[in-house]
XYZ file of C-alpha atoms in Angstrom:
655
model
C -163.347 -200.236 20.709
C -164.420 -201.327 17.225
C -161.865 -198.983 15.618
C -159.110 -200.406 17.817
C -159.982 -203.963 16.780
C -160.118 -202.962 13.116
C -156.691 -201.343 13.279
C -155.324 -204.267 15.261
C -156.498 -206.672 12.593
C -154.865 -204.606 9.845
C -151.627 -204.303 11.826
C -151.460 -208.044 12.449
C -152.004 -208.554 8.722
C -149.048 -206.286 7.967
C -146.848 -208.298 10.344
C -147.960 -211.555 8.704
C -147.208 -210.176 5.236
C -143.697 -209.088 6.285
C -142.896 -212.455 7.915
C -144.052 -214.197 4.737
C -141.941 -211.882 2.551
C -138.819 -212.351 4.703
C -139.370 -216.137 4.690
C -139.637 -216.503 8.481
C -141.630 -219.703 7.982
C -141.484 -221.093 11.534
C -142.120 -217.684 13.059
C -145.067 -217.169 10.703
C -146.628 -220.501 11.691
C -146.255 -219.714 15.395
C -147.598 -216.185 14.884
C -150.645 -217.388 12.939
C -151.336 -220.143 15.481
C -151.164 -217.742 18.450
C -153.435 -215.218 16.702
C -155.965 -218.015 16.137
C -155.774 -219.163 19.784
C -156.305 -215.598 21.059
C -159.096 -214.973 18.625
C -157.233 -212.196 16.857
C -158.488 -211.776 13.282
C -155.745 -211.574 10.662
C -156.675 -209.016 8.030
C -155.493 -209.942 4.554
C -153.154 -207.249 3.326
C -154.698 -205.238 0.568
C -153.251 -206.085 -2.820
C -150.798 -208.702 -1.543
C -152.174 -211.758 -3.310
C -153.342 -209.569 -6.176
C -149.850 -208.299 -6.746
C -148.495 -211.860 -6.641
C -150.964 -213.109 -9.235
C -150.443 -210.095 -11.489
C -146.689 -210.516 -11.305
C -146.933 -214.171 -12.256
C -149.119 -213.286 -15.248
C -146.563 -210.730 -16.474
C -143.755 -213.258 -16.089
C -145.704 -215.863 -18.097
C -146.453 -213.342 -20.857
C -142.782 -212.365 -21.116
C -141.618 -216.005 -21.275
C -144.312 -216.785 -23.864
C -143.185 -213.863 -26.049
C -139.605 -215.106 -25.653
C -140.579 -218.626 -26.787
C -142.635 -217.320 -29.731
C -140.012 -214.860 -30.905
C -142.529 -212.026 -30.568
C -140.052 -209.194 -30.292
C -142.497 -206.267 -30.093
C -144.739 -207.809 -27.401
C -141.708 -208.844 -25.332
C -139.964 -205.473 -25.280
C -143.218 -203.581 -24.703
C -143.791 -205.686 -21.564
C -140.091 -205.462 -20.652
C -140.013 -201.639 -20.712
C -143.368 -201.363 -18.927
C -142.685 -203.714 -16.015
C -138.893 -203.590 -15.555
C -138.066 -200.205 -14.067
C -135.690 -197.930 -15.974
C -133.441 -197.702 -12.899
C -132.897 -201.478 -13.099
C -132.573 -201.564 -16.903
C -130.053 -198.707 -16.970
C -128.281 -199.161 -13.664
C -127.952 -202.924 -13.177
C -125.084 -204.490 -15.144
C -126.724 -207.953 -15.157
C -129.958 -206.475 -16.585
C -127.995 -204.635 -19.297
C -126.150 -207.793 -20.371
C -129.339 -209.864 -20.291
C -131.163 -207.299 -22.457
C -128.284 -207.391 -24.994
C -128.532 -211.175 -25.326
C -132.341 -210.962 -25.551
C -131.984 -208.645 -28.554
C -129.614 -211.183 -30.145
C -132.173 -213.932 -29.445
C -134.929 -212.112 -31.326
C -132.581 -211.012 -34.135
C -131.594 -214.639 -34.978
C -134.906 -216.279 -33.986
C -136.096 -216.783 -37.587
C -132.691 -218.160 -38.612
C -132.843 -220.792 -35.855
C -136.495 -221.818 -35.780
C -138.038 -221.149 -39.226
C -139.063 -224.213 -41.232
C -137.356 -223.741 -44.542
C -136.054 -220.368 -45.623
C -137.126 -217.505 -43.295
C -139.252 -214.679 -44.627
C -136.698 -212.125 -45.918
C -138.812 -209.051 -45.109
C -139.500 -210.229 -41.542
C -135.832 -211.184 -41.026
C -134.652 -207.806 -42.329
C -137.058 -206.109 -39.912
C -135.640 -208.012 -36.923
C -132.028 -207.373 -37.982
C -132.843 -203.678 -38.468
C -134.394 -203.538 -34.979
C -131.248 -205.087 -33.518
C -129.042 -202.671 -35.491
C -130.997 -199.688 -34.110
C -130.555 -201.055 -30.579
C -126.784 -201.373 -31.109
C -126.564 -197.749 -32.289
C -128.596 -196.395 -29.377
C -128.932 -198.054 -25.992
C -126.635 -200.976 -26.815
C -123.750 -198.657 -27.655
C -122.891 -198.524 -23.935
C -121.459 -202.061 -24.131
C -119.428 -201.522 -27.322
C -116.185 -201.282 -25.312
C -116.804 -204.620 -23.577
C -114.773 -207.500 -25.009
C -117.625 -209.971 -24.386
C -120.041 -208.117 -26.672
C -117.735 -206.536 -29.243
C -118.054 -209.348 -31.894
C -121.867 -209.054 -31.904
C -121.746 -205.485 -33.257
C -120.822 -207.067 -36.614
C -123.839 -209.426 -36.578
C -126.236 -207.199 -38.629
C -123.632 -206.909 -41.419
C -122.756 -210.613 -41.787
C -124.671 -212.193 -44.729
C -124.975 -215.661 -43.146
C -124.304 -215.594 -39.371
C -125.085 -219.326 -38.986
C -121.808 -220.356 -40.626
C -119.638 -217.550 -39.235
C -117.156 -218.818 -36.552
C -117.737 -215.805 -34.297
C -121.460 -216.628 -33.904
C -121.212 -220.425 -33.737
C -122.187 -220.467 -30.048
C -125.485 -218.629 -30.719
C -126.783 -221.435 -32.900
C -126.042 -224.281 -30.519
C -129.103 -226.043 -29.038
C -128.137 -225.188 -25.448
C -127.800 -221.387 -25.958
C -131.513 -220.477 -26.010
C -132.578 -222.654 -23.001
C -129.721 -221.209 -20.936
C -130.790 -217.672 -21.851
C -134.398 -218.515 -20.983
C -133.328 -219.798 -17.556
C -131.443 -216.537 -16.891
C -134.526 -214.578 -17.927
C -136.825 -216.535 -15.586
C -134.452 -216.116 -12.622
C -134.169 -212.393 -13.307
C -137.962 -211.973 -13.537
C -138.465 -213.900 -10.281
C -135.886 -211.712 -8.579
C -137.386 -208.388 -9.633
C -140.871 -209.721 -8.901
C -139.895 -210.402 -5.306
C -138.266 -206.983 -5.037
C -141.382 -205.273 -6.396
C -143.645 -207.108 -3.926
C -142.319 -205.113 -1.024
C -144.534 -205.625 2.037
C -146.650 -202.663 3.055
C -144.988 -202.485 6.506
C -141.565 -201.955 4.903
C -142.980 -199.427 2.447
C -144.553 -197.418 5.288
C -141.272 -197.425 7.200
C -139.222 -196.291 4.194
C -141.674 -193.638 3.035
C -142.123 -192.118 6.489
C -138.400 -192.056 7.220
C -137.525 -190.539 3.862
C -140.441 -188.126 3.973
C -139.541 -186.884 7.449
C -135.905 -186.479 6.449
C -136.814 -184.508 3.327
C -139.238 -182.302 5.262
C -136.590 -181.576 7.914
C -134.037 -180.727 5.220
C -136.502 -178.424 3.480
C -137.427 -176.714 6.752
C -133.760 -176.302 7.662
C -132.978 -174.778 4.259
C -135.965 -172.446 4.570
C -134.846 -171.425 8.065
C -131.270 -170.724 6.915
C -132.565 -168.701 3.980
C -135.006 -166.797 6.201
C -132.229 -165.992 8.682
C -129.989 -164.829 5.858
C -132.716 -162.569 4.459
C -133.508 -161.330 7.958
C -129.880 -160.353 8.561
C -129.714 -158.615 5.168
C -132.873 -156.638 5.874
C -131.699 -155.853 9.403
C -128.418 -154.457 8.084
C -130.289 -152.362 5.537
C -132.675 -151.143 8.202
C -129.848 -150.281 10.586
C -128.052 -148.448 7.793
C -131.134 -146.400 6.945
C -131.821 -145.716 10.618
C -128.219 -144.673 11.225
C -128.381 -142.402 8.174
C -131.560 -140.853 9.530
C -130.193 -140.158 13.009
C -126.926 -138.869 11.620
C -128.766 -136.574 9.227
C -131.009 -135.241 11.999
C -127.964 -134.472 14.184
C -126.040 -132.724 11.441
C -129.140 -130.846 10.275
C -129.779 -129.509 13.766
C -126.173 -128.410 14.038
C -126.256 -126.674 10.658
C -129.526 -124.889 11.531
C -127.816 -123.551 14.667
C -124.929 -122.409 12.487
C -127.263 -120.625 10.067
C -128.903 -118.854 13.000
C -125.433 -117.802 14.129
C -124.670 -116.309 10.695
C -127.847 -114.219 10.962
C -126.354 -112.782 14.143
C -123.221 -111.935 12.189
C -121.047 -114.921 13.164
C -119.144 -116.461 10.246
C -118.883 -120.199 9.541
C -115.216 -121.104 9.157
C -113.816 -123.631 6.672
C -112.418 -125.540 9.666
C -115.941 -125.964 11.020
C -117.218 -127.264 7.672
C -114.269 -129.616 7.527
C -115.005 -131.057 10.985
C -118.648 -131.676 9.996
C -117.634 -133.417 6.782
C -115.042 -135.557 8.535
C -117.863 -136.775 10.806
C -120.148 -137.388 7.840
C -117.786 -139.132 5.487
C -115.083 -140.734 7.611
C -116.539 -144.283 7.220
C -115.359 -144.685 3.652
C -112.685 -141.980 3.436
C -109.341 -141.950 5.069
C -109.253 -139.183 7.665
C -106.122 -137.784 6.045
C -108.075 -137.354 2.797
C -111.032 -135.752 4.576
C -108.700 -133.307 6.292
C -106.968 -132.464 3.021
C -110.172 -131.430 1.176
C -110.450 -127.696 0.525
C -113.887 -126.736 1.920
C -113.429 -123.064 1.004
C -114.276 -123.989 -2.569
C -118.023 -124.017 -3.402
C -119.691 -127.436 -3.950
C -116.982 -129.477 -2.260
C -119.384 -131.211 0.138
C -121.688 -132.395 -2.635
C -118.752 -134.079 -4.351
C -118.121 -136.334 -1.373
C -119.894 -139.672 -1.190
C -122.614 -139.848 1.431
C -121.641 -142.499 3.997
C -123.708 -143.316 7.133
C -122.220 -142.917 10.601
C -123.378 -144.944 13.560
C -125.438 -142.615 15.759
C -124.141 -141.354 19.094
C -125.312 -143.039 22.292
C -126.245 -141.880 25.796
C -123.465 -143.660 27.681
C -124.538 -142.449 31.122
C -127.924 -144.120 30.696
C -126.273 -147.203 29.169
C -123.875 -147.671 32.094
C -126.649 -147.100 34.617
C -128.786 -149.860 33.065
C -125.770 -152.154 32.762
C -125.305 -151.872 36.535
C -128.913 -151.607 37.776
C -131.008 -153.196 34.995
C -132.431 -156.725 34.894
C -130.123 -159.555 33.848
C -131.973 -159.909 30.537
C -131.577 -156.198 29.751
C -127.901 -156.338 30.735
C -127.351 -159.294 28.388
C -129.085 -157.569 25.460
C -127.093 -154.364 26.044
C -123.762 -156.210 26.242
C -124.666 -158.095 23.064
C -125.671 -154.908 21.211
C -122.504 -153.058 22.264
C -120.379 -156.004 21.134
C -122.203 -156.260 17.793
C -121.656 -152.543 17.200
C -117.926 -153.198 17.553
C -117.669 -156.536 15.698
C -119.951 -155.670 12.757
C -118.631 -152.155 12.121
C -116.468 -151.619 9.059
C -112.727 -151.912 9.780
C -111.047 -148.550 9.622
C -112.590 -145.209 10.556
C -116.047 -146.542 11.420
C -114.735 -149.127 13.881
C -112.227 -146.636 15.289
C -115.065 -144.154 15.879
C -117.098 -146.782 17.753
C -114.130 -147.855 19.877
C -113.047 -144.301 20.669
C -116.598 -143.460 21.734
C -116.556 -146.441 24.108
C -113.154 -145.463 25.500
C -113.747 -141.719 25.830
C -117.017 -142.430 27.661
C -115.293 -145.128 29.797
C -117.911 -147.719 28.887
C -116.344 -150.483 31.023
C -115.484 -148.178 33.969
C -111.750 -148.849 33.601
C -111.027 -145.331 34.848
C -113.569 -145.568 37.660
C -112.799 -146.568 41.245
C -116.437 -147.063 42.260
C -117.262 -150.321 43.971
C -120.175 -150.907 41.584
C -118.871 -150.815 38.042
C -119.600 -152.369 34.651
C -116.481 -154.539 35.039
C -118.147 -156.329 37.959
C -120.532 -157.975 35.445
C -117.719 -160.466 34.857
C -118.670 -161.916 38.257
C -122.450 -161.778 37.720
C -124.562 -164.648 39.069
C -126.205 -164.861 35.627
C -124.341 -167.221 33.271
C -125.544 -165.245 30.254
C -124.427 -161.860 31.611
C -121.062 -163.325 32.626
C -120.528 -164.828 29.182
C -121.606 -161.694 27.308
C -119.334 -159.508 29.446
C -116.423 -161.846 28.633
C -117.271 -161.631 24.934
C -117.297 -157.809 25.054
C -113.930 -157.675 26.843
C -112.499 -160.096 24.266
C -113.799 -157.811 21.498
C -112.073 -154.820 23.143
C -108.858 -156.855 23.508
C -108.964 -157.697 19.788
C -108.049 -154.085 18.996
C -104.764 -152.398 19.947
C -106.493 -149.291 21.353
C -108.893 -151.547 23.258
C -106.010 -153.402 24.897
C -104.420 -150.102 25.868
C -107.722 -148.988 27.438
C -108.187 -152.230 29.400
C -104.567 -152.105 30.594
C -105.260 -148.828 32.437
C -106.935 -150.782 35.226
C -104.842 -153.488 36.897
C -108.015 -155.091 38.266
C -109.075 -156.125 34.730
C -106.214 -158.621 34.447
C -106.809 -159.936 37.973
C -110.527 -160.375 37.285
C -109.870 -162.217 34.013
C -107.316 -164.541 35.617
C -109.729 -165.281 38.451
C -112.588 -165.945 36.021
C -110.373 -168.223 33.912
C -109.513 -170.431 36.884
C -113.020 -170.412 38.407
C -115.191 -170.769 35.278
C -116.109 -174.424 34.920
C -119.755 -174.186 33.815
C -119.576 -172.219 30.568
C -117.026 -173.197 27.918
C -117.671 -170.084 25.792
C -117.130 -167.763 28.785
C -113.778 -169.427 29.473
C -112.858 -169.273 25.770
C -113.475 -165.520 25.639
C -111.626 -164.858 28.906
C -108.703 -166.915 27.584
C -108.865 -165.089 24.233
C -108.683 -161.711 25.995
C -105.717 -162.817 28.121
C -103.893 -164.143 25.070
C -104.275 -160.764 23.370
C -103.190 -159.046 26.593
C -99.942 -161.020 26.332
C -98.947 -158.802 23.404
C -98.331 -156.026 25.947
C -95.114 -156.357 27.940
C -96.349 -155.151 31.400
C -99.307 -157.535 31.164
C -96.979 -160.391 30.162
C -94.899 -159.712 33.263
C -97.964 -159.682 35.520
C -99.308 -162.957 34.083
C -95.945 -164.677 34.531
C -95.711 -163.452 38.136
C -99.276 -164.671 38.786
C -98.233 -168.216 37.818
C -100.368 -168.436 34.672
C -97.721 -170.594 32.986
C -98.321 -173.364 35.562
C -102.087 -173.194 34.965
C -101.623 -173.409 31.173
C -99.267 -176.385 31.393
C -101.723 -178.188 33.666
C -104.630 -177.572 31.262
C -102.606 -178.636 28.206
C -101.797 -182.033 29.752
C -105.121 -183.270 28.325
C -105.542 -181.372 25.013
C -108.249 -183.691 23.634
C -110.680 -182.410 26.291
C -110.289 -178.814 25.069
C -112.179 -177.018 22.319
C -110.144 -175.969 19.272
C -110.322 -172.321 20.376
C -109.195 -173.088 23.945
C -106.351 -175.311 22.730
C -105.068 -172.829 20.159
C -105.219 -169.779 22.426
C -103.760 -171.662 25.418
C -100.708 -172.759 23.417
C -100.320 -169.300 21.835
C -100.511 -167.650 25.286
C -97.958 -170.100 26.697
C -95.602 -169.308 23.810
C -95.932 -165.530 24.325
C -95.124 -165.895 28.020
C -92.203 -168.238 27.281
C -90.595 -165.597 25.057
C -89.749 -163.576 28.179
C -86.692 -164.438 30.251
C -88.848 -164.540 33.393
C -91.204 -166.927 31.605
C -88.345 -169.201 30.569
C -87.005 -169.268 34.130
C -90.502 -170.111 35.373
C -90.629 -173.035 32.885
C -87.239 -174.201 34.150
C -88.851 -174.938 37.548
C -91.085 -177.578 35.913
C -88.916 -178.321 32.858
C -89.775 -182.011 32.616
C -93.528 -181.380 32.657
C -93.346 -178.484 30.182
C -91.211 -180.502 27.728
C -93.536 -183.513 28.036
C -96.618 -181.375 27.315
C -95.009 -179.602 24.336
C -93.649 -182.821 22.816
C -97.116 -184.408 23.065
C -98.629 -181.355 21.347
C -96.172 -181.702 18.440
C -98.179 -184.632 17.148
C -101.642 -183.211 17.824
C -104.180 -183.387 14.993
C -104.903 -179.641 15.306
C -102.153 -178.303 13.028
C -103.044 -174.667 13.818
C -101.133 -174.967 17.115
C -97.832 -176.152 15.587
C -96.191 -172.714 15.094
C -96.844 -171.859 18.763
C -95.580 -175.225 20.030
C -92.418 -174.784 17.938
C -92.002 -171.193 19.128
C -92.355 -172.189 22.789
C -89.872 -175.064 22.434
C -87.306 -172.926 20.624
C -87.585 -170.235 23.279
C -87.292 -172.375 26.415
C -84.442 -174.450 24.939
C -82.277 -171.343 25.203
C -82.113 -172.138 28.941
C -79.191 -174.571 29.612
C -80.980 -176.502 32.362
C -84.005 -177.084 30.108
C -81.740 -178.194 27.238
C -80.117 -180.717 29.568
C -83.541 -182.046 30.628
C -84.633 -182.251 26.974
C -81.560 -184.223 25.963
C -82.095 -186.622 28.854
C -85.613 -187.407 27.678
C -84.476 -187.963 24.042
C -86.067 -184.824 22.636
C -83.947 -184.909 19.458
C -85.290 -188.355 18.503
C -88.841 -187.137 19.124
C -88.283 -184.074 16.935
C -86.737 -186.126 14.121
C -89.847 -188.307 14.013
C -91.860 -185.224 13.075
C -89.355 -184.175 10.410
C -90.426 -187.266 8.460
C -94.113 -186.332 8.640
C -94.279 -182.511 8.586
C -94.560 -180.048 5.712
C -91.534 -178.106 4.464
C -92.116 -175.075 6.707
C -92.563 -177.175 9.858
C -89.507 -179.280 8.971
C -87.327 -176.175 8.748
C -88.660 -174.902 12.084
C -87.947 -178.234 13.775
C -84.417 -178.170 12.349
C -83.925 -174.786 14.069
C -85.223 -176.283 17.330
C -82.782 -179.227 17.037
C -79.975 -176.751 16.406
C -81.028 -174.840 19.545
C -81.166 -178.122 21.492
C -77.592 -178.978 20.484
C -76.166 -175.482 20.977
C -73.191 -174.841 23.284
C -74.056 -174.872 26.959
C -73.839 -171.673 28.962
C -73.741 -171.448 32.753
C -77.147 -170.940 34.332
C -77.765 -167.284 35.108
C -75.972 -165.957 32.004
C -79.325 -165.502 30.266
C -79.983 -161.794 29.958
C -83.143 -160.278 31.323
C -85.374 -158.621 28.749
C -87.560 -156.918 31.329
C -86.074 -153.502 30.560
C -86.877 -153.539 26.860
C -89.347 -151.103 25.348
C -92.882 -151.649 26.506
C -94.607 -151.498 23.114
C -93.921 -155.058 21.960
C -97.263 -155.746 20.368
C -98.019 -155.954 16.674
C -100.311 -153.174 15.570
C -102.922 -155.201 13.681
C -106.528 -155.423 14.761
C -108.217 -158.800 14.242
C -111.917 -159.234 15.067
C -112.631 -162.986 15.157
C -115.909 -164.493 13.941
C -115.911 -166.623 17.138
C -116.841 -163.517 19.154
C -120.434 -163.729 17.868
C -120.857 -167.510 17.664
C -123.607 -169.481 19.470
C -125.652 -166.566 20.852
C -127.534 -167.568 24.013
C -130.425 -165.085 23.844
C -132.948 -164.235 21.151
C -135.471 -161.361 21.355
C -139.106 -162.252 21.851
C -141.910 -160.655 19.838
C -141.802 -156.896 20.387
C -138.493 -157.045 22.284
C -135.671 -154.786 21.081
C -132.124 -155.998 20.519
C -128.925 -155.050 18.739
C -128.548 -151.659 17.082
C -132.318 -151.120 17.249
C -132.203 -151.325 21.054
C -129.317 -148.849 21.218
C -130.737 -146.279 18.790
C -134.292 -146.485 20.166
C -133.622 -146.354 23.898
C -130.120 -144.904 24.234
C -129.682 -142.284 21.529
C -127.223 -139.598 22.573
C -125.863 -136.309 21.282
C -122.291 -135.754 20.081
C -120.708 -138.615 22.083
C -118.688 -139.894 19.105
C -115.232 -138.376 19.371
C -112.388 -138.809 16.971
C -108.853 -139.649 18.063
C -105.656 -140.080 16.130
C -104.366 -143.630 16.256
C -101.058 -144.068 18.020
C -98.261 -145.144 15.757
C -97.513 -148.841 16.065
C -94.187 -150.601 16.232
C -92.412 -150.931 12.903
C -93.176 -154.404 11.570
C -90.532 -157.056 12.090
C -90.968 -159.586 9.299
C -91.203 -163.231 10.378
C -89.654 -165.900 8.231
C -91.771 -169.048 8.186
C -88.544 -171.065 8.265
C -87.828 -170.089 11.867
C -89.931 -170.633 15.000
C -91.892 -167.618 16.198
C -89.782 -165.326 18.358
C -92.159 -162.400 19.010
C -95.608 -162.339 20.633
C -98.548 -163.015 18.272
C -102.261 -163.771 18.407
C -103.736 -166.739 16.492
C -105.970 -164.344 14.550
C -103.075 -162.180 13.468
C -100.860 -165.168 12.659
C -103.579 -166.834 10.507
C -104.104 -163.630 8.538
C -100.424 -163.551 7.673
C -99.639 -160.225 9.343
C -95.956 -159.549 9.957
C -94.859 -159.863 13.558
């Protein structure tokens, strides 16, 4: 109880000191009176009155040195008690200090009885000259002070017109008054109450500590990822080496039995070993019949093979936490692999082992995880499917099962809890729209109506959702069936697209322009657009847009004002070649953003989980990539007229 009273007394004293400092006079009287009535002791703040008295003493000493012309004493006190931040950073303090130097330089000329002592006068003038050449040089460009830089070189300043004001009787008292006001001001500022000091110090200290901890955490995570990559590389090298060694030992045993090792066999082994950093065509062209060829090739690690049967079993029957970690690890293996042969090897292993059960007709399959009761499992399954859909071969694999598209469309419309799950489902569907049969199915399923409804309120959508929704809408609108579907709700579609023209997210503009240009080829939609004044709306954006956007909008206006054709003349493009997708693989960083789960102490995750618990034998199989469509170059002047993905469009790939 005694401690509480002691602290209470000190706290009340701090409050009293702050009220006094802030000049809350009436409040302070009431506060003191009430404390007295309640018998609350008011502790005198430590150092408060002491600081006041000390400050007054310093002020008196400075003024006395000013009056006596004692230059050395004055500037010693000045530099000791006026902080450098004030002297160097406050313009009023800098100007005042300049005039104080002038005061001491001419003091003997003004106040000496008779002729001033030449040696003492020369010393003061020399001191002033040194000041002008050092600290005072900062004001040499100021018109107010420029004439005074000549003062040390004028033989008799008292009669010089430029310095007449300095020798008037009123000049020194006015300077003294400025000095006293300045000293009172900085004295009050230096007597900061302890309560305010505690508040400032604690707030600043906590902020600095948090910043330091955050920086340390970021650095630790960066180092951890670096070490993890190194560890995974070494571990992959080890497993790869063990597998190849075992195979070569078997081959040596075979040679003992009289079986020869063929150059083709050596070539297949080396392709497996070195395909990460060599083009397969180069690996196949190496002549392995020549001695020492293998040693000349650079040693490159391959990701170890996995036991996919065990993996799929645990993905279906394991706990939700295990399922989530496995889905995450399988996705990381795909997203963090090196583009080219290494990534192709990973993807082909997934496909050839039917990782997602796209070829399976069993009721219980890995695909069903998209409808898991666990939010984490659902999200991580959506992320993995989106990763597959980011690659051309992955899209082809997913397209083998018509249920995949139906499941994704259902998830897109039902998912209202998890934004990231919906983003990844939407991302996968947008990439699906590069494939013509999937475009047709999405249009027939009414996905255009869903997209238009969602895009009515774009500010409620994440950047990813907005960008991929508009890009998907554009891809579907490029088809004649999609345009005819838009014609059923032409007014709504035009209203949504015109609103999106002015959206602050400029990444969506090429897709908005592409969609508008496409649907305005339909006469009935053109008529609706003219009725709502679409040309005036478009011309507003010509004034604000960049050169590329302006040219695209000019194309749209030209389309809007084109000659009308009877409805129904529009040709169907449903019989065109199926392979309409660009053949570029884009793996977005968003696939691995905001991970929901972190391993606990001793818990395996990522590549370590896969290579520790699910190591397989010879499940990595190579496959020649199918030849993609010849690139059709897109001119930035025109609106987009072929299906694209935002990732591919941002990276500048031809479409």
